[in-house]
Coordinates of C-alpha atoms in Angstrom, one line a residue:
X14 CA 19.6 161.7 128.5
X15 CA 18.8 158.1 126.8
X16 CA 16.8 155.9 128.6
X17 CA 19.8 153.4 128.6
X18 CA 22.2 155.4 130.6
X19 CA 19.6 156.2 132.9
X20 CA 19.1 152.8 133.9
X21 CA 22.9 152.1 133.8
X22 CA 23.2 154.9 136.7
X23 CA 20.2 153.6 138.7
X24 CA 21.3 150.2 138.4
X25 CA 25.2 151.4 139.4
X26 CA 23.9 153.5 142.4
X27 CA 21.5 150.2 143.7
X28 CA 24.8 148.4 143.8
X29 CA 26.9 150.7 145.7
X30 CA 23.9 151.3 148.1
X31 CA 23.7 147.4 148.4
X32 CA 27.6 147.4 148.9
X33 CA 27.5 150.5 151.6
X34 CA 24.6 148.6 153.6
X35 CA 26.8 145.7 153.8
X36 CA 23.6 143.9 152.3
X37 CA 26.6 142.4 149.3
X38 CA 30.1 142.6 149.6
X39 CA 33.1 142.1 147.2
X40 CA 32.8 138.2 147.2
X41 CA 29.4 138.7 145.7
X42 CA 30.8 141.2 143.0
X43 CA 33.8 138.7 142.1
X44 CA 31.2 135.8 141.8
X45 CA 29.0 138.0 139.5
X46 CA 31.9 139.3 137.5
X47 CA 32.8 135.6 136.9
X48 CA 29.1 135.1 135.1
X49 CA 29.5 138.2 133.1
X50 CA 33.0 137.5 131.9
X51 CA 32.2 133.9 131.0
X52 CA 28.5 134.0 129.6
X53 CA 27.0 137.4 129.2
X54 CA 30.1 139.3 127.4
X55 CA 30.7 136.5 124.8
X56 CA 26.9 136.7 123.7
X57 CA 27.4 140.6 123.4
X58 CA 30.4 140.0 121.4
X59 CA 28.6 137.5 119.2
X60 CA 25.5 139.2 118.8
X61 CA 27.0 142.7 118.4
X62 CA 29.5 141.9 115.8
X63 CA 27.3 140.0 113.7
X64 CA 25.4 142.6 112.9
X65 CA 28.5 144.6 111.6
X66 CA 28.9 144.8 107.8
X67 CA 32.4 145.1 106.7
X68 CA 33.2 147.6 103.5
X69 CA 36.2 147.8 101.9
X70 CA 37.4 151.4 103.6
X71 CA 36.3 150.0 106.9
X72 CA 39.7 149.1 108.3
X73 CA 40.4 152.9 108.9
X74 CA 38.0 152.8 112.0
X75 CA 39.6 149.8 113.8
X76 CA 43.0 151.2 113.0
X77 CA 41.9 154.5 114.5
X78 CA 40.9 152.5 117.7
X79 CA 44.8 151.3 117.8
X80 CA 46.3 154.7 117.4
X81 CA 44.2 156.0 120.2
X82 CA 44.5 152.7 122.6
X83 CA 47.9 151.7 122.4
X84 CA 49.6 155.1 122.9
X85 CA 47.6 155.2 125.9
X86 CA 48.4 152.3 127.3
X87 CA 52.3 153.1 126.7
X88 CA 51.6 156.1 128.5
X89 CA 50.1 154.6 131.3
X90 CA 52.9 152.1 131.8
X91 CA 55.5 154.8 132.2
X92 CA 53.4 157.0 134.4
X93 CA 53.1 153.8 136.6
X94 CA 56.8 153.2 136.5
X95 CA 57.8 156.8 137.4
X96 CA 55.6 156.7 140.2
X97 CA 56.6 153.1 141.4
X98 CA 53.1 151.8 141.9
X99 CA 52.8 148.1 143.1
X100 CA 52.5 145.4 140.2
X101 CA 48.5 145.0 140.6
X102 CA 48.1 148.6 140.7
X103 CA 50.0 149.1 137.7
X104 CA 48.1 147.0 135.7
X105 CA 44.9 148.4 137.0
X106 CA 46.0 152.2 136.0
X107 CA 46.5 150.7 132.5
X108 CA 43.8 148.8 132.0
X109 CA 41.3 151.2 133.3
X110 CA 42.8 153.9 131.1
X111 CA 42.8 151.6 128.2
X112 CA 39.2 150.3 127.9
X113 CA 36.8 152.6 126.4
X114 CA 33.1 152.8 127.3
X115 CA 31.9 152.9 124.1
X116 CA 28.4 150.3 124.7
X117 CA 27.1 152.7 127.3
X118 CA 28.1 156.3 126.3
X119 CA 29.3 156.5 122.9
X120 CA 26.4 154.5 121.0
X121 CA 23.9 156.3 122.4
X122 CA 25.1 159.7 121.6
X123 CA 26.1 159.1 117.9
X124 CA 23.0 157.0 117.5
X125 CA 20.9 160.2 118.5
X126 CA 23.3 162.8 116.5
X127 CA 24.1 160.5 113.6
X128 CA 21.7 157.8 113.2
X129 CA 22.2 154.0 112.1
X130 CA 25.1 155.3 110.0
X131 CA 26.9 157.1 112.3
X132 CA 26.6 154.1 115.0
X133 CA 28.0 151.4 112.1
X134 CA 31.0 153.7 112.1
X135 CA 31.1 153.5 116.0
X136 CA 30.7 149.7 116.2
X137 CA 33.4 149.4 113.3
X138 CA 35.6 151.4 115.5
X139 CA 35.0 149.4 118.5
X140 CA 35.9 146.5 116.6
X141 CA 39.3 147.6 117.1
X142 CA 39.0 148.4 120.7
X143 CA 37.5 145.0 121.5
X144 CA 39.9 143.2 119.7
X145 CA 42.7 145.2 121.7
X146 CA 40.7 144.7 125.1
X147 CA 40.3 140.7 124.4
X148 CA 44.0 140.4 123.5
X149 CA 46.5 143.1 124.7
X150 CA 44.7 144.7 127.5
X151 CA 43.4 141.3 128.7
X152 CA 47.2 139.9 128.8
X153 CA 48.4 143.1 130.3
X154 CA 46.0 142.3 133.3
X155 CA 46.8 138.5 133.5
X156 CA 50.8 139.9 133.8
X157 CA 50.1 142.3 136.5
X158 CA 47.6 140.2 138.2
X159 CA 48.3 139.0 141.9
X160 CA 47.1 135.3 141.5
X161 CA 49.6 132.8 141.5
X162 CA 50.3 131.7 137.8
X163 CA 53.1 130.7 135.3
X164 CA 53.6 131.9 131.8
X165 CA 52.0 128.7 130.7
X166 CA 48.9 128.7 132.8
X167 CA 48.8 132.2 131.9
X168 CA 48.8 131.8 128.4
X169 CA 46.5 128.8 128.5
X170 CA 44.0 131.3 130.4
X171 CA 44.7 133.9 128.0
X172 CA 43.9 131.9 124.7
X173 CA 41.0 130.0 126.4
X174 CA 39.2 132.8 127.9
X175 CA 35.5 132.9 126.9
X176 CA 35.3 136.5 125.3
X177 CA 38.4 135.5 123.3
X178 CA 36.8 132.6 122.2
X179 CA 33.8 134.4 120.9
X180 CA 35.4 137.1 119.0
X181 CA 37.8 134.4 117.2
X182 CA 34.7 132.7 116.1
X183 CA 32.6 135.6 115.0
X184 CA 35.8 136.7 113.0
X185 CA 35.8 133.4 111.1
X186 CA 32.3 133.4 110.3
X187 CA 32.9 136.9 108.9
X188 CA 35.9 135.5 107.0
X189 CA 33.4 133.5 105.2
X190 CA 30.6 135.9 105.0
X191 CA 28.7 133.8 107.2
X192 CA 26.5 134.9 110.1
X193 CA 25.2 133.2 113.2
X194 CA 21.8 131.0 112.7
X195 CA 18.8 132.1 113.7
X196 CA 18.3 129.5 116.4
X197 CA 21.3 130.8 117.8
X198 CA 20.6 134.2 117.8
X199 CA 17.5 133.5 119.6
X200 CA 19.6 131.9 122.2
X201 CA 22.0 134.7 122.6
X202 CA 20.2 137.8 122.2
X203 CA 18.7 137.4 125.7
X204 CA 21.9 136.8 127.2
X205 CA 23.4 139.6 125.2
X206 CA 20.7 142.0 126.7
X207 CA 21.8 140.9 130.3
X208 CA 25.6 142.5 130.0
X209 CA 24.8 146.1 130.4
X210 CA 22.5 145.6 133.7
X211 CA 24.8 143.0 135.2
X212 CA 28.2 145.0 134.5
X213 CA 26.6 148.1 136.0
X214 CA 25.7 146.1 139.2
X215 CA 29.3 144.7 139.4
X216 CA 30.5 148.1 139.2
X217 CA 28.4 149.3 141.9
X218 CA 28.9 146.4 144.1
X219 CA 33.0 146.9 143.6
X220 CA 32.6 150.6 144.9
X221 CA 34.0 151.6 148.0
X222 CA 33.8 155.0 149.4
X223 CA 36.7 154.4 151.8
X224 CA 38.7 153.0 148.7
X225 CA 37.8 156.0 146.7
X226 CA 39.1 158.3 149.3
X227 CA 42.2 156.6 149.3
X228 CA 42.9 156.2 145.8
X229 CA 41.1 159.4 144.0
X230 CA 44.5 161.5 143.5
X231 CA 45.6 158.3 141.4
X232 CA 42.2 157.5 139.9
X233 CA 41.9 161.6 138.8
X234 CA 45.1 160.9 136.9
X235 CA 43.6 157.9 135.1
X236 CA 40.3 159.9 134.5
X237 CA 42.3 162.5 133.0
X238 CA 44.4 160.2 131.1
X239 CA 41.9 158.3 129.5
X240 CA 39.4 161.1 128.7
X241 CA 41.7 164.3 127.9
X242 CA 44.3 161.9 126.4
X243 CA 41.8 159.8 124.6
X244 CA 40.3 163.3 123.2
X245 CA 43.8 164.4 121.8
X246 CA 44.6 161.2 120.3
X247 CA 41.2 160.9 118.6
X248 CA 42.4 164.4 116.8
X249 CA 45.8 162.6 115.9
X250 CA 44.3 159.5 114.5
X251 CA 41.8 161.4 112.3
X252 CA 44.5 163.7 111.3
X253 CA 46.9 160.7 110.4
X254 CA 44.0 158.4 108.5
X255 CA 42.8 161.6 106.7
X256 CA 39.3 161.1 108.3
X257 CA 36.5 163.5 107.7
X258 CA 33.0 164.3 108.1
X259 CA 30.7 161.9 110.2
X260 CA 34.2 159.1 110.4
X261 CA 36.4 161.9 112.0
X262 CA 33.3 162.9 114.3
X263 CA 32.8 159.6 115.6
X264 CA 36.6 158.7 115.8
X265 CA 37.0 161.7 118.1
X266 CA 34.2 161.3 119.8
X267 CA 34.3 157.5 121.0
X268 CA 37.9 158.3 121.7
X269 CA 37.1 160.6 124.6
X270 CA 34.6 158.2 126.1
X271 CA 35.0 157.3 130.0
X272 CA 36.5 154.2 131.3
X273 CA 34.4 150.9 130.4
X274 CA 33.1 148.6 132.8
X275 CA 34.9 146.2 131.4
X276 CA 37.8 147.1 133.3
X277 CA 36.2 146.1 136.2
X278 CA 35.0 142.9 135.1
X279 CA 38.6 142.3 133.9
X280 CA 40.3 143.5 137.1
X281 CA 38.1 141.1 139.4
X282 CA 38.8 138.3 137.1
X283 CA 43.0 138.8 136.9
X284 CA 43.6 140.1 140.7
X285 CA 44.3 143.9 140.1
X286 CA 43.8 146.7 142.0
X287 CA 39.9 146.4 142.1
X288 CA 39.6 149.5 144.2
X289 CA 41.5 151.9 141.9
X290 CA 39.8 150.6 138.7
X291 CA 36.2 151.0 140.1
X292 CA 37.1 154.3 141.2
X293 CA 38.6 155.5 137.9
X294 CA 35.6 153.7 136.0
X295 CA 32.9 155.5 138.4
X296 CA 34.7 159.0 138.3
X297 CA 34.7 159.1 134.7
X298 CA 31.2 158.0 134.2
X299 CA 30.7 160.7 136.6
X300 CA 32.2 163.2 134.4
X301 CA 30.6 161.8 131.0
X302 CA 27.2 162.3 132.7
X303 CA 28.2 165.6 133.5
X304 CA 29.2 166.3 129.8
X305 CA 26.5 164.3 128.3
X306 CA 24.0 167.3 127.6
X307 CA 26.8 169.0 125.5
X308 CA 28.0 165.9 123.8
X309 CA 25.5 165.8 120.4
X310 CA 26.2 169.4 119.6
X311 CA 29.9 168.7 120.1
X312 CA 29.5 165.8 118.0
X313 CA 27.9 168.0 115.2
X314 CA 30.7 170.5 115.5
X315 CA 33.2 167.8 114.8
X316 CA 31.6 167.2 111.4
X317 CA 33.6 170.5 109.9

């Protein structure tokens, strides 16, 4: 198992123990999530996308992410309406099933199986996913959140969110064939390295075993939509875009990954049903960990 994933799980367990013991609580999780959302996550966006080189045919991989995520969001939206869920719970289900855990699961598996070329394709796929997460999914989270807000304030909060500003900035640099200056990279890189451990801690602190007992039927449904639905849509996207070889394998593999920790951060930031979101993320991560020993072999088989 990759060392980065072992560290992620260890920090998650520490956070869960701290929450269960009462040493830290939901308030600490919310404050830490605000720090991640405003500081370390924008740094990760800037540093990660600065390394990506855009080839003429690269557009297919971000588009594949759209072909996976948008149908999942629509499916979750319909399910939440059919079940007559409260508005924050609807938003939580949509958010958790729409966010793909690329960095913590997909990247280590793809790198171990396909090397740097495969990782580059995974990052390009994640470019489309990141764009949707910071635009469509964050807007959905704001719209369903419990915090009192007007349409104008929600739009202002959305447009001025630090992750979205970071994404717009790096896209502008890429458009002009520029990169981040070395002095800025030296400042941002240490902040980027804090995103994974801090996000893992946020997830652990967000876990309530009482809430998990309360939400597990809906959380299990969310996990099935995210991972099984993502797998099927990954196959469909690869077929529609006529992908083959490594690109096909990467799209299908990443599409079936667990729900991202970013969903917990967004749920806390926008006052959604944090218990449900954290439960979906935690259960999907547990399933991902259980499947991890077989994922490199599965990825290799998908090359055919």
